[in-house]
mmCIF file of C-alpha atoms in Angstrom:
data_model
loop_
_atom_site.group_PDB
_atom_site.id
_atom_site.type_symbol
_atom_site.label_atom_id
_atom_site.label_comp_id
_atom_site.label_asym_id
_atom_site.label_seq_id
_atom_site.Cartn_x
_atom_site.Cartn_y
_atom_site.Cartn_z
ATOM 1 C CA ALA A 441 28.157 58.939 -3.703
ATOM 2 C CA LEU A 442 28.693 56.635 -6.661
ATOM 3 C CA ALA A 443 29.299 58.186 -10.089
ATOM 4 C CA PHE A 444 27.937 56.505 -13.300
ATOM 5 C CA GLU A 445 29.253 57.058 -16.852
ATOM 6 C CA ALA A 446 27.235 56.133 -19.910
ATOM 7 C CA VAL A 447 28.898 53.595 -22.228
ATOM 8 C CA LYS A 448 27.967 53.524 -25.937
ATOM 9 C CA LEU A 449 28.068 50.044 -27.438
ATOM 10 C CA LEU A 450 28.615 49.524 -31.197
ATOM 11 C CA LEU A 451 26.731 46.445 -32.342
ATOM 12 C CA GLU A 452 27.589 44.899 -35.723
ATOM 13 C CA LYS A 453 24.855 43.648 -38.027
ATOM 14 C CA LEU A 454 24.154 39.933 -38.075
ATOM 15 C CA ALA A 455 26.009 38.410 -41.031
ATOM 16 C CA LEU A 456 24.284 35.667 -43.011
ATOM 17 C CA ASN A 457 26.130 32.803 -44.703
ATOM 18 C CA ALA A 458 25.339 29.984 -47.138
ATOM 19 C CA SER A 459 24.041 27.763 -44.321
ATOM 20 C CA SER A 460 21.404 30.411 -43.566
ATOM 21 C CA PHE A 461 19.571 29.413 -46.775
ATOM 22 C CA SER A 462 17.851 26.404 -48.211
ATOM 23 C CA THR A 463 18.513 25.497 -51.883
ATOM 24 C CA ILE A 464 18.178 28.576 -54.088
ATOM 25 C CA THR A 465 16.703 28.071 -57.565
ATOM 26 C CA CYS A 466 15.710 30.354 -60.440
ATOM 27 C CA SER A 467 13.126 29.587 -63.113
ATOM 28 C CA ALA A 468 13.978 29.234 -66.808
ATOM 29 C CA ILE A 469 13.396 32.066 -69.264
ATOM 30 C CA THR A 470 13.318 32.367 -73.058
ATOM 31 C CA TYR A 471 15.983 34.204 -75.025
ATOM 32 C CA GLY A 472 14.974 37.843 -75.300
ATOM 33 C CA GLU A 473 13.468 37.983 -71.831
ATOM 34 C CA PRO A 474 15.294 39.909 -69.055
ATOM 35 C CA LEU A 475 16.554 38.343 -65.829
ATOM 36 C CA SER A 476 13.594 39.867 -63.990
ATOM 37 C CA LYS A 477 11.390 37.226 -65.665
ATOM 38 C CA SER A 478 13.306 34.482 -63.851
ATOM 39 C CA ILE A 479 11.604 33.780 -60.517
ATOM 40 C CA ILE A 480 13.954 33.137 -57.590
ATOM 41 C CA SER A 481 12.871 30.566 -55.029
ATOM 42 C CA GLY A 482 14.438 29.688 -51.684
ATOM 43 C CA LYS A 483 14.161 30.190 -47.928
ATOM 44 C CA CYS A 484 16.292 31.931 -45.330
ATOM 45 C CA VAL A 485 16.388 31.649 -41.542
ATOM 46 C CA VAL A 486 15.260 35.281 -41.433
ATOM 47 C CA PRO A 487 12.482 36.895 -43.486
ATOM 48 C CA GLY A 488 13.409 38.897 -46.559
ATOM 49 C CA THR A 489 13.249 39.041 -50.379
ATOM 50 C CA PHE A 490 15.375 37.872 -53.315
ATOM 51 C CA MET A 491 16.054 39.984 -56.421
ATOM 52 C CA TRP A 492 18.508 40.124 -59.333
ATOM 53 C CA ASP A 493 21.261 42.726 -59.104
ATOM 54 C CA THR A 494 20.907 43.446 -62.873
ATOM 55 C CA PRO A 495 17.231 42.658 -63.607
ATOM 56 C CA ASP A 496 17.367 44.180 -67.116
ATOM 57 C CA ALA A 497 20.196 41.948 -68.334
ATOM 58 C CA VAL A 498 19.257 39.545 -71.186
ATOM 59 C CA PRO A 499 21.111 36.199 -70.889
ATOM 60 C CA SER A 500 21.688 34.072 -73.981
ATOM 61 C CA ASN A 501 21.459 30.334 -74.403
ATOM 62 C CA ASN A 502 25.209 29.896 -74.886
ATOM 63 C CA ASP A 503 26.300 32.524 -72.324
ATOM 64 C CA TYR A 504 27.224 30.980 -68.993
ATOM 65 C CA THR A 505 27.856 34.239 -67.158
ATOM 66 C CA GLU A 506 27.009 34.003 -63.478
ATOM 67 C CA TYR A 507 24.645 36.815 -62.493
ATOM 68 C CA GLN A 508 24.403 38.215 -58.981
ATOM 69 C CA LEU A 509 21.218 37.952 -56.986
ATOM 70 C CA ILE A 510 20.672 39.643 -53.643
ATOM 71 C CA PHE A 511 18.824 38.579 -50.514
ATOM 72 C CA THR A 512 17.638 41.651 -48.609
ATOM 73 C CA PRO A 513 16.415 40.909 -45.071
ATOM 74 C CA THR A 514 13.297 42.623 -43.781
ATOM 75 C CA ASP A 515 15.299 43.860 -40.778
ATOM 76 C CA THR A 516 17.949 45.771 -42.702
ATOM 77 C CA ALA A 517 18.923 47.698 -39.560
ATOM 78 C CA ASN A 518 20.280 44.607 -37.834
ATOM 79 C CA ILE A 519 20.945 42.024 -40.556
ATOM 80 C CA SER A 520 23.205 42.360 -43.597
ATOM 81 C CA SER A 521 22.211 41.522 -47.171
ATOM 82 C CA TYR A 522 23.690 38.441 -48.809
ATOM 83 C CA LEU A 523 24.917 37.947 -52.419
ATOM 84 C CA PHE A 524 24.617 34.801 -54.560
ATOM 85 C CA THR A 525 25.558 34.041 -58.169
ATOM 86 C CA ALA A 526 23.319 32.100 -60.526
ATOM 87 C CA HIS A 527 22.501 31.604 -64.202
ATOM 88 C CA PRO A 528 18.961 30.681 -65.236
ATOM 89 C CA LYS A 529 18.336 28.146 -67.982
ATOM 90 C CA VAL A 530 17.630 29.982 -71.255
ATOM 91 C CA TYR A 531 15.421 28.371 -73.903
ATOM 92 C CA LYS A 532 15.677 29.166 -77.606
ATOM 93 C CA ALA A 533 13.202 31.817 -78.725
ATOM 94 C CA PRO A 534 10.451 30.741 -81.150
ATOM 95 C CA LEU A 535 9.958 32.700 -84.361
ATOM 96 C CA LYS A 536 6.806 34.065 -85.984
ATOM 97 C CA LEU A 537 6.026 35.315 -89.470
ATOM 98 C CA ILE A 538 4.354 38.728 -89.563
ATOM 99 C CA LYS A 539 3.701 38.717 -93.314
ATOM 100 C CA ASN A 540 3.193 35.414 -95.100
ATOM 101 C CA ASP A 541 4.560 36.316 -98.526
ATOM 102 C CA ILE A 542 6.923 33.378 -98.983
ATOM 103 C CA GLU A 543 7.083 32.049 -102.540
ATOM 104 C CA GLY A 544 9.389 30.074 -104.772
ATOM 105 C CA SER A 545 10.444 30.969 -108.301
ATOM 106 C CA ASP A 546 9.014 28.844 -111.131
ATOM 107 C CA ILE A 547 10.793 25.702 -112.292
ATOM 108 C CA ASP A 548 10.313 23.499 -115.318
ATOM 109 C CA TYR A 549 8.831 20.044 -115.078
ATOM 110 C CA GLY A 550 11.547 17.479 -114.413
ATOM 111 C CA LYS A 551 13.629 19.775 -112.217
ATOM 112 C CA PRO A 552 14.051 19.338 -108.412
ATOM 113 C CA ILE A 553 12.424 22.015 -106.276
ATOM 114 C CA GLY A 554 15.870 22.903 -104.943
ATOM 115 C CA GLU A 555 16.408 24.870 -108.181
ATOM 116 C CA SER A 556 13.628 27.246 -107.149
ATOM 117 C CA LYS A 557 14.770 30.388 -105.322
ATOM 118 C CA ILE A 558 12.742 31.222 -102.200
ATOM 119 C CA SER A 559 11.888 34.864 -101.530
ATOM 120 C CA GLY A 560 9.795 36.730 -98.989
ATOM 121 C CA SER A 561 9.831 38.162 -95.498
ATOM 122 C CA SER A 562 11.993 36.856 -92.670
ATOM 123 C CA PRO A 563 10.451 35.763 -89.349
ATOM 124 C CA VAL A 564 10.917 37.782 -86.169
ATOM 125 C CA SER A 565 11.360 36.758 -82.539
ATOM 126 C CA SER A 566 8.022 35.997 -80.908
ATOM 127 C CA ILE A 567 9.450 37.284 -77.604
ATOM 128 C CA ASP A 568 10.626 40.803 -78.432
ATOM 129 C CA GLY A 569 9.670 41.208 -82.117
ATOM 130 C CA LYS A 570 13.267 41.727 -83.242
ATOM 131 C CA ALA A 571 14.247 40.810 -86.804
ATOM 132 C CA VAL A 572 16.182 37.540 -86.999
ATOM 133 C CA SER A 573 18.735 37.115 -89.793
ATOM 134 C CA GLY A 574 18.857 33.795 -91.599
ATOM 135 C CA ALA A 575 17.770 32.092 -94.821
ATOM 136 C CA TRP A 576 14.912 30.010 -96.269
ATOM 137 C CA TYR A 577 15.503 26.458 -97.495
ATOM 138 C CA TRP A 578 13.328 23.764 -99.075
ATOM 139 C CA ILE A 579 12.763 20.910 -96.625
ATOM 140 C CA ASP A 580 13.264 18.347 -99.424
ATOM 141 C CA GLU A 581 15.224 20.155 -102.112
ATOM 142 C CA THR A 582 15.773 16.941 -104.088
ATOM 143 C CA HIS A 583 12.037 16.353 -104.633
ATOM 144 C CA VAL A 584 11.020 16.333 -108.301
ATOM 145 C CA PRO A 585 7.300 17.097 -108.735
ATOM 146 C CA SER A 586 5.417 14.313 -110.506
ATOM 147 C CA VAL A 587 2.966 14.812 -113.360
ATOM 148 C CA PRO A 588 -0.129 15.447 -111.183
ATOM 149 C CA GLU A 589 1.877 18.109 -109.309
ATOM 150 C CA ALA A 590 2.833 20.013 -112.469
ATOM 151 C CA SER A 591 1.033 23.191 -111.411
ATOM 152 C CA LYS A 592 1.061 25.574 -108.443
ATOM 153 C CA THR A 593 1.506 23.446 -105.324
ATOM 154 C CA SER A 594 2.644 24.076 -101.737
ATOM 155 C CA TYR A 595 5.901 22.571 -100.513
ATOM 156 C CA GLY A 596 7.563 22.663 -97.098
ATOM 157 C CA VAL A 597 10.208 25.281 -96.347
ATOM 158 C CA VAL A 598 12.283 25.984 -93.246
ATOM 159 C CA TYR A 599 13.855 29.220 -92.047
ATOM 160 C CA ILE A 600 17.218 28.590 -90.407
ATOM 161 C CA PRO A 601 18.415 31.550 -88.316
ATOM 162 C CA ASP A 602 22.069 32.545 -88.323
ATOM 163 C CA ASP A 603 21.993 32.406 -84.514
ATOM 164 C CA ILE A 604 20.901 28.801 -84.052
ATOM 165 C CA GLU A 605 22.039 28.876 -80.415
ATOM 166 C CA ASN A 606 19.282 31.282 -79.392
ATOM 167 C CA TYR A 607 16.502 30.897 -81.996
ATOM 168 C CA GLN A 608 14.387 27.977 -83.125
ATOM 169 C CA TYR A 609 13.816 26.965 -86.764
ATOM 170 C CA TYR A 610 10.606 28.179 -88.393
ATOM 171 C CA ILE A 611 8.726 25.757 -90.667
ATOM 172 C CA THR A 612 5.922 26.657 -93.067
ATOM 173 C CA SER A 613 5.001 26.055 -96.721
ATOM 174 C CA CYS A 614 4.981 28.143 -99.857
ATOM 175 C CA ASP A 615 3.599 27.887 -103.366
ATOM 176 C CA LEU A 616 5.716 26.824 -106.299
ATOM 177 C CA THR A 617 4.682 26.796 -109.954
ATOM 178 C CA VAL A 618 5.993 23.931 -112.085
ATOM 179 C CA ASN A 619 5.883 24.869 -115.758
ATOM 180 C CA LYS A 620 4.976 22.318 -118.391
ATOM 181 C CA ILE A 621 7.619 21.742 -121.071
ATOM 182 C CA LYS A 622 7.366 20.982 -124.779
ATOM 183 C CA PRO A 623 9.116 17.716 -125.565
ATOM 184 C CA ILE A 624 12.092 17.888 -127.942
ATOM 185 C CA PHE A 625 12.428 14.611 -129.820
ATOM 186 C CA GLN A 626 15.709 13.102 -130.914
ATOM 187 C CA THR A 627 15.999 9.716 -132.571
ATOM 188 C CA GLU A 628 18.808 7.249 -132.784
ATOM 189 C CA ASP A 629 20.870 7.162 -135.961
ATOM 190 C CA ILE A 630 19.238 4.454 -138.060
ATOM 191 C CA THR A 631 18.919 3.576 -141.752
ATOM 192 C CA LEU A 632 15.324 2.840 -142.687
ATOM 193 C CA THR A 633 14.386 0.483 -145.529
ATOM 194 C CA TYR A 634 10.979 -0.432 -146.757
ATOM 195 C CA SER A 635 9.421 -3.296 -144.878
ATOM 196 C CA GLU A 636 6.019 -4.811 -144.559
ATOM 197 C CA GLU A 637 6.347 -4.604 -140.793
ATOM 198 C CA PRO A 638 6.714 -1.314 -138.856
ATOM 199 C CA VAL A 639 10.268 -0.559 -137.780
ATOM 200 C CA ASN A 640 10.939 0.044 -134.083
ATOM 201 C CA LEU A 641 12.639 3.376 -133.442
ATOM 202 C CA ASN A 642 13.822 4.633 -130.031
ATOM 203 C CA VAL A 643 12.930 8.253 -129.432
ATOM 204 C CA TYR A 644 14.538 10.376 -126.648
ATOM 205 C CA THR A 645 13.000 13.516 -125.196
ATOM 206 C CA ASN A 646 13.968 16.293 -122.764
ATOM 207 C CA SER A 647 11.346 14.990 -120.339
ATOM 208 C CA PRO A 648 12.251 12.202 -117.936
ATOM 209 C CA GLY A 649 12.398 8.699 -119.336
ATOM 210 C CA LYS A 650 12.534 7.146 -122.779
ATOM 211 C CA ILE A 651 9.696 6.281 -125.114
ATOM 212 C CA SER A 652 9.402 3.981 -128.124
ATOM 213 C CA ALA A 653 7.885 4.811 -131.492
ATOM 214 C CA ARG A 654 7.402 2.953 -134.719
ATOM 215 C CA ILE A 655 7.724 4.202 -138.313
ATOM 216 C CA ASN A 656 5.931 2.477 -141.173
ATOM 217 C CA GLU A 657 6.366 2.524 -144.961
ATOM 218 C CA GLU A 658 4.269 5.678 -145.213
ATOM 219 C CA GLY A 659 6.683 7.630 -143.062
ATOM 220 C CA ILE A 660 4.256 7.942 -140.159
ATOM 221 C CA VAL A 661 5.728 7.676 -136.670
ATOM 222 C CA TYR A 662 3.439 6.111 -134.116
ATOM 223 C CA LEU A 663 3.859 7.155 -130.483
ATOM 224 C CA GLU A 664 1.653 5.054 -128.214
ATOM 225 C CA ASN A 665 -1.880 6.185 -129.093
ATOM 226 C CA ASN A 666 -0.763 9.376 -130.861
ATOM 227 C CA ARG A 667 0.739 9.798 -134.295
ATOM 228 C CA PHE A 668 2.533 12.534 -136.159
ATOM 229 C CA LYS A 669 4.452 12.983 -139.428
#
């Protein structure tokens, strides 16, 4: 009679390689969002799913770390998982202002708005609500308000974050009060003698520009349509 002996065979799992996949891509995210928000796309010769190895990691815009992503086949008993590395594109996070209390300190007429100090709340990240350090600046700090603007008026301001690699600028406007000033008059040194005709006299003030006045024999100085002694 013939005798039979059972033989146990050890079968290795099927190993995948790069040629087993079509192009693998991952969608962009915004700074502050975890890797899990980046959607992985691609196909494999066998069915399965893609996922990030560290889904809670938060990549930054200027961090080029390669993160691992894993393909897990549906048939895990016979096919091995496969590892990739990738880095999703990270956009700068927009900012938002929770409390709009931005204001500038008063300045006197004739001064540029850059001399006004801006105070108020700082914006936060619109993605995760975290406070973002930075500073407020006037958009046009050299602007000198004209006469019709010599009151409370809104001017453009920009918040520039310290971390400009990962956060966008935030632009808004705030009120600024321009105080009126009392002119201080100073004349040129001049010797006046009596004359039938008014004498021209240049008068300088602390307000922008230069005006002309005339003084007559009665000692009255004429300033355009106004007059004073």
